[in-house]
Coordinates of C-alpha atoms and ligand atoms in Angstrom, one line a residue:
Chain A
M1321 CA -39.2 -68.4 22.7
Q1322 CA -37.9 -64.9 22.8
W1323 CA -38.0 -61.5 21.1
S1324 CA -36.0 -62.5 18.0
K1325 CA -37.1 -62.7 14.4
K1326 CA -36.4 -66.4 14.3
D1327 CA -38.4 -67.2 17.4
M1328 CA -41.3 -64.9 16.5
E1329 CA -41.6 -66.6 13.1
Q1330 CA -42.0 -69.9 14.9
Y1331 CA -44.2 -68.4 17.6
I1332 CA -46.9 -67.1 15.2
G1333 CA -47.3 -70.6 13.8
A1334 CA -47.3 -72.3 17.3
K1335 CA -49.3 -69.9 19.5
E1336 CA -51.5 -72.7 20.8
Y1337 CA -48.5 -74.4 22.3
V1338 CA -47.0 -71.2 23.8
D1339 CA -49.4 -70.5 26.5
T1340 CA -47.2 -68.8 29.0
V1341 CA -45.6 -65.4 29.0
L1342 CA -42.7 -64.3 31.2
I1343 CA -42.0 -60.6 31.7
P1344 CA -38.9 -59.7 33.6
L1345 CA -39.3 -56.5 35.5
M1346 CA -36.0 -54.6 35.8
P1347 CA -35.5 -51.4 37.8
V1348 CA -32.9 -49.0 36.6
V1349 CA -31.1 -46.2 38.3
L1350 CA -29.5 -43.4 36.4
A1351 CA -27.1 -42.0 39.1
G1352 CA -25.5 -42.8 42.4
N1353 CA -22.3 -44.8 42.2
E1354 CA -23.1 -47.6 44.5
E1355 CA -26.7 -48.0 43.3
L1356 CA -25.5 -48.1 39.7
V1357 CA -23.3 -51.0 40.4
K1358 CA -25.8 -52.8 42.5
Q1359 CA -28.8 -52.4 40.1
A1360 CA -26.7 -53.2 37.1
F1361 CA -25.5 -56.5 38.7
Q1362 CA -29.1 -57.4 39.6
G1363 CA -30.1 -56.5 36.1
E1364 CA -27.6 -58.9 34.7
L1365 CA -28.8 -61.6 37.1
L1366 CA -32.4 -61.1 36.2
N1367 CA -31.5 -61.3 32.5
R1368 CA -29.5 -64.5 33.0
F1369 CA -32.1 -66.0 35.0
S1370 CA -34.9 -65.4 32.5
Q1371 CA -32.7 -66.8 29.8
E1372 CA -32.1 -70.0 31.8
V1373 CA -35.8 -70.5 32.3
E1374 CA -36.4 -69.8 28.6
V1375 CA -34.0 -72.5 27.6
Q1376 CA -35.7 -75.0 29.8
F1377 CA -39.2 -74.2 28.5
K1378 CA -38.5 -72.7 25.1
G1379 CA -41.4 -74.4 23.4
R1380 CA -44.1 -73.2 25.8
I1381 CA -42.9 -69.9 27.2
Y1382 CA -42.6 -66.6 25.4
L1383 CA -40.0 -64.5 27.2
S1384 CA -40.9 -60.9 26.6
P1385 CA -38.4 -58.2 26.3
I1386 CA -37.4 -56.9 29.7
Y1387 CA -39.7 -54.3 31.1
T1388 CA -37.5 -51.5 32.5
Y1389 CA -38.6 -48.8 34.8
L1390 CA -37.0 -46.2 37.1
A1391 CA -36.3 -47.6 40.5
S1392 CA -37.6 -44.3 41.9
A1393 CA -40.8 -44.3 39.9
N1394 CA -44.2 -44.3 41.5
K1395 CA -45.3 -47.9 41.5
I1396 CA -49.0 -47.1 41.0
S1397 CA -48.4 -45.3 37.7
E1398 CA -45.8 -47.9 36.8
A1399 CA -48.3 -50.7 37.4
E1400 CA -50.7 -48.9 35.0
R1401 CA -48.0 -48.8 32.3
L1402 CA -47.2 -52.4 32.8
K1403 CA -50.8 -53.2 32.5
T1404 CA -50.8 -51.8 29.0
W1405 CA -48.1 -54.4 28.1
V1406 CA -50.2 -57.1 29.7
D1407 CA -53.3 -56.0 27.8
G1408 CA -51.3 -56.1 24.5
I1409 CA -49.9 -59.5 25.3
K1410 CA -53.3 -60.9 26.1
E1411 CA -54.3 -60.5 22.5
N1412 CA -52.3 -63.7 22.0
E1413 CA -54.5 -65.4 24.6
P1414 CA -51.9 -66.8 26.9
K1415 CA -53.1 -68.9 29.8
H1416 CA -50.4 -67.8 32.2
I1417 CA -48.5 -64.5 32.6
F1418 CA -45.6 -64.4 35.0
F1419 CA -43.5 -61.4 36.1
F1420 CA -40.0 -62.1 37.3
T1421 CA -38.5 -59.5 39.6
F1422 CA -36.1 -58.9 42.4
D1423 CA -38.1 -55.8 43.4
P1424 CA -40.4 -56.7 46.4
Q1425 CA -42.6 -53.7 45.8
W1426 CA -44.4 -55.2 42.9
K1427 CA -46.1 -57.9 45.0
K1428 CA -48.7 -55.5 46.3
H1429 CA -49.7 -54.5 42.8
E1430 CA -50.2 -58.0 41.7
K1431 CA -54.0 -57.9 41.6
N1432 CA -54.0 -55.0 39.1
L1433 CA -51.8 -56.8 36.7
D1434 CA -53.6 -60.0 35.6
G1435 CA -50.6 -62.1 36.2
T1436 CA -48.4 -63.7 38.8
I1437 CA -45.5 -61.8 40.4
I1438 CA -42.7 -64.2 41.0
W1439 CA -40.4 -62.4 43.4
I1440 CA -37.0 -63.8 43.6
P1441 CA -34.8 -62.8 46.6
A1442 CA -31.8 -61.0 45.0
I1443 CA -28.2 -61.7 45.5
Q1444 CA -26.9 -58.4 46.7
T1445 CA -23.6 -58.3 45.0
G1446 CA -21.0 -60.6 43.5
D1447 CA -19.5 -61.6 40.2
I1448 CA -21.9 -62.9 37.5
H1449 CA -19.2 -65.2 36.3
S1450 CA -18.2 -66.7 39.6
Q1451 CA -18.9 -70.3 40.4
E1452 CA -20.8 -69.2 43.5
T1453 CA -23.2 -67.0 41.5
K1454 CA -23.6 -69.7 38.9
D1455 CA -24.5 -72.3 41.5
L1456 CA -27.0 -70.0 43.1
L1457 CA -28.5 -69.2 39.7
K1458 CA -28.8 -72.9 39.0
Q1459 CA -30.6 -73.5 42.2
Q1460 CA -32.9 -70.7 41.8
T1461 CA -33.6 -71.6 38.2
S1462 CA -34.6 -75.1 39.2
Q1463 CA -36.9 -73.8 41.9
L1464 CA -38.4 -71.4 39.5
T1465 CA -39.0 -74.1 36.8
E1466 CA -40.7 -76.2 39.5
L1467 CA -42.9 -73.3 40.4
I1468 CA -43.9 -72.8 36.7
L1469 CA -44.6 -76.5 36.3
S1470 CA -46.9 -76.4 39.2
Y1471 CA -49.0 -73.8 37.4
W1472 CA -49.2 -75.9 34.2
Chain B
M1469 CA -5.7 -72.7 23.1
S1470 CA -4.9 -72.3 19.5
E1471 CA -8.4 -71.0 19.0
K1472 CA -7.6 -68.2 21.4
K1473 CA -4.6 -67.2 19.4
Q1474 CA -6.5 -67.2 16.2
Q1475 CA -9.2 -65.1 17.7
V1476 CA -6.8 -62.4 18.7
S1477 CA -5.1 -62.4 15.4
R1478 CA -8.5 -62.2 13.7
R1479 CA -9.4 -59.3 15.8
Q1480 CA -6.1 -57.6 15.2
F1481 CA -6.4 -58.3 11.5
L1482 CA -9.8 -56.6 11.4
N1483 CA -8.5 -53.7 13.5
Y1484 CA -5.6 -53.2 11.2
T1485 CA -7.8 -53.4 8.2
L1486 CA -10.3 -51.0 9.6
T1487 CA -7.7 -48.6 10.6
G1488 CA -6.0 -48.9 7.3
V1489 CA -9.2 -48.1 5.4
G1490 CA -9.8 -45.3 7.8
G1491 CA -13.1 -43.8 8.6
F1492 CA -16.0 -45.5 10.3
M1493 CA -18.3 -45.2 7.3
A1494 CA -16.0 -47.0 5.0
A1495 CA -15.4 -49.6 7.6
G1496 CA -19.0 -50.2 8.0
M1497 CA -19.4 -50.8 4.3
L1498 CA -16.3 -52.9 4.0
T1499 CA -16.5 -55.1 7.0
P1500 CA -19.1 -57.4 5.6
M1501 CA -17.2 -57.7 2.4
I1502 CA -13.9 -58.4 4.2
R1503 CA -15.8 -60.9 6.4
M1504 CA -17.1 -62.7 3.4
A1505 CA -13.7 -62.8 1.8
V1506 CA -11.6 -63.9 4.6
D1507 CA -14.0 -65.6 7.0
P1508 CA -13.5 -69.2 5.8
V1509 CA -9.8 -68.9 6.4
L1510 CA -9.7 -67.0 9.7
Q1511 CA -12.7 -68.4 11.4
P1512 CA -11.7 -71.3 13.5
K1513 CA -14.1 -74.1 12.8
K1514 CA -15.8 -74.1 16.2
S1515 CA -19.0 -75.9 15.3
G1516 CA -17.1 -79.0 14.2
D1517 CA -14.7 -79.0 17.1
L1518 CA -15.1 -81.6 19.7
V1519 CA -14.9 -80.7 23.4
A1520 CA -13.9 -83.0 26.3
V1521 CA -17.0 -83.7 28.3
V1522 CA -16.5 -86.7 30.7
E1523 CA -14.3 -89.7 31.3
V1524 CA -15.7 -92.8 29.8
D1525 CA -15.5 -94.8 33.0
K1526 CA -18.1 -92.5 34.6
L1527 CA -20.6 -93.6 32.0
T1528 CA -23.2 -96.2 32.8
T1529 CA -26.0 -97.9 30.9
E1530 CA -28.4 -95.4 32.6
P1531 CA -28.5 -92.0 30.8
Q1532 CA -26.8 -89.3 32.8
R1533 CA -26.8 -85.6 32.2
F1534 CA -23.6 -83.8 31.5
D1535 CA -23.1 -80.0 30.9
W1536 CA -20.2 -78.3 29.3
E1537 CA -19.5 -74.8 28.0
I1538 CA -18.5 -73.8 24.6
D1539 CA -17.6 -70.5 23.0
Q1540 CA -20.3 -69.8 20.4
V1541 CA -19.5 -67.3 17.7
D1542 CA -22.3 -66.0 15.7
A1543 CA -22.2 -63.2 13.2
W1544 CA -22.0 -60.5 15.9
Y1545 CA -20.3 -61.7 19.0
E1546 CA -18.8 -64.5 20.9
S1547 CA -20.6 -65.9 23.9
K1548 CA -20.4 -68.8 26.3
V1549 CA -23.1 -71.2 25.8
T1550 CA -23.9 -74.2 28.0
K1551 CA -24.5 -77.4 26.2
T1552 CA -26.1 -80.5 27.7
A1553 CA -26.2 -84.1 26.7
W1554 CA -27.8 -87.3 28.0
V1555 CA -25.1 -89.9 27.7
F1556 CA -25.2 -93.7 28.3
I1557 CA -23.6 -96.9 27.1
Q1558 CA -25.8 -98.9 24.8
E1559 CA -26.2 -102.7 24.7
D1560 CA -23.5 -103.1 22.0
D1561 CA -21.1 -101.1 24.3
S1562 CA -21.2 -98.0 22.1
I1563 CA -21.8 -94.6 23.6
L1564 CA -24.9 -92.6 22.7
A1565 CA -24.9 -88.9 23.5
L1566 CA -28.3 -87.3 22.9
S1567 CA -29.2 -83.6 22.7
P1568 CA -31.9 -82.7 25.3
I1569 CA -33.7 -80.4 22.9
C1570 CA -37.2 -81.5 22.2
T1571 CA -37.8 -81.8 18.5
H1572 CA -41.2 -80.3 18.9
L1573 CA -40.6 -76.7 19.9
G1574 CA -37.3 -76.9 21.7
C1575 CA -37.9 -77.4 25.4
T1576 CA -35.3 -79.3 27.4
V1577 CA -36.2 -83.0 28.0
S1578 CA -35.1 -85.1 31.0
W1579 CA -34.5 -88.7 31.4
E1580 CA -37.3 -90.1 33.6
G1581 CA -38.5 -86.5 33.9
N1582 CA -42.0 -87.8 34.7
E1583 CA -42.6 -90.6 37.2
E1584 CA -45.4 -92.0 35.1
Y1585 CA -43.0 -92.8 32.3
P1586 CA -39.9 -94.6 33.6
N1587 CA -37.3 -95.4 31.0
Q1588 CA -38.2 -92.5 28.8
Y1589 CA -37.2 -88.9 28.2
Y1590 CA -39.9 -86.5 29.1
C1591 CA -40.6 -83.1 27.8
P1592 CA -42.4 -80.9 30.4
C1593 CA -43.9 -78.6 27.8
H1594 CA -46.4 -80.6 25.8
G1595 CA -45.8 -84.1 27.2
G1596 CA -43.5 -85.3 24.4
R1597 CA -41.6 -88.5 25.1
Y1598 CA -38.7 -90.4 23.7
Y1599 CA -37.4 -93.9 24.2
K1600 CA -34.0 -94.5 25.7
N1601 CA -32.3 -94.4 22.3
G1602 CA -33.9 -91.0 21.6
V1603 CA -36.6 -92.1 19.2
N1604 CA -39.8 -90.2 19.7
V1605 CA -42.8 -92.0 21.0
P1606 CA -45.4 -91.9 18.2
G1607 CA -48.7 -90.0 18.6
L1608 CA -47.2 -87.2 20.6
P1609 CA -46.1 -83.7 19.5
P1610 CA -42.4 -84.4 18.8
P1611 CA -42.0 -85.1 15.1
A1612 CA -38.5 -86.6 15.2
P1613 CA -35.9 -88.4 17.4
L1614 CA -33.6 -86.4 19.6
A1615 CA -30.4 -85.2 17.9
V1616 CA -27.2 -87.2 18.4
Y1617 CA -23.9 -85.5 19.3
D1618 CA -20.9 -86.1 17.1
Q1619 CA -18.5 -88.0 19.4
D1620 CA -15.0 -89.3 19.7
V1621 CA -13.2 -91.2 22.5
K1622 CA -9.6 -90.4 23.1
D1623 CA -7.5 -91.6 26.1
G1624 CA -10.6 -92.6 28.0
T1625 CA -12.3 -89.3 27.6
L1626 CA -15.5 -88.7 25.7
Y1627 CA -15.4 -85.7 23.3
L1628 CA -18.6 -84.2 22.0
G1629 CA -19.2 -81.9 19.1
K1630 CA -22.2 -80.8 17.1
A1631 CA -25.7 -82.3 17.6
I1632 CA -26.8 -83.9 14.4
S1633 CA -30.5 -83.9 13.7
R1634 CA -32.2 -87.2 12.9
K1635 CA -35.2 -85.6 11.3
G1636 CA -36.4 -87.7 8.5
A1637 CA -34.3 -90.6 9.7
Ligands
FES1196 S1 -41.6 -78.8 23.1 FE1 -41.5 -80.8 23.7 S2 -43.4 -81.6 23.4 FE2 -43.6 -79.5 22.7

């Protein structure tokens, strides 16, 4: 399920079945031409990716709105802010909280977050609509769904 | 193809109308009205359209998964959506194309998705199961059989359309 009226209406009646929350973590940059392009591409990928997983597990996963942060931000304070999301989400008593990210820096803050960081190696650049990217996405999605299944 | 053309002309039509009316505010108020008035005529009937999915001679008596893409138009924008079906040939030689969407809360089911349940579709989310013909195994979360796609066979190709719910069937 995701952050839409329709899904949330279903969610509130089915919380005991939706025991897993996914939070995509997306860094943004605000300037620098090359970086803009690169981060935007990875942002698209992350979004697509989370959507794919949500489709597979719609009835058991709540895909949270994307958590965005400045790529340059201090991770310690960012982790604190993210923790406030986690604390809020925990009111729904999920059993599993996963964070999806291409940003390797999160891994070392995992223990402060009450969830599991799933770091996905990023595709550096490409075209989101190309067959190559689609195939890669498909592969990564199935690895990811396997991983989530192993936690259930 | 013809859909593409209609799309363009619909967009143009709206553009012209909006320009004619002039002013963004007015457009904002009018668009929904125009939509209501002309939509049935201009909107190509996508949901009912059948899309070529696979050649019939590739089908077997074992359910296989096929994916295809459709342009989905909702009230706001058009997007590409991947559709999936489990397709096989039944004992009476007819083709059955099932939607993989679990009727419980909407996860994607797989044929023989769990080794413990051969010959069934399995839902990884809450262990829902369905027999080969898509009927839900009783006593588990799914309340209804898997939906069945509208289908047509033309020149050896299977065309699939909308998934029809079998709730209450
Ligand atoms: S969504 Fe399939 S059993 Fe619950």
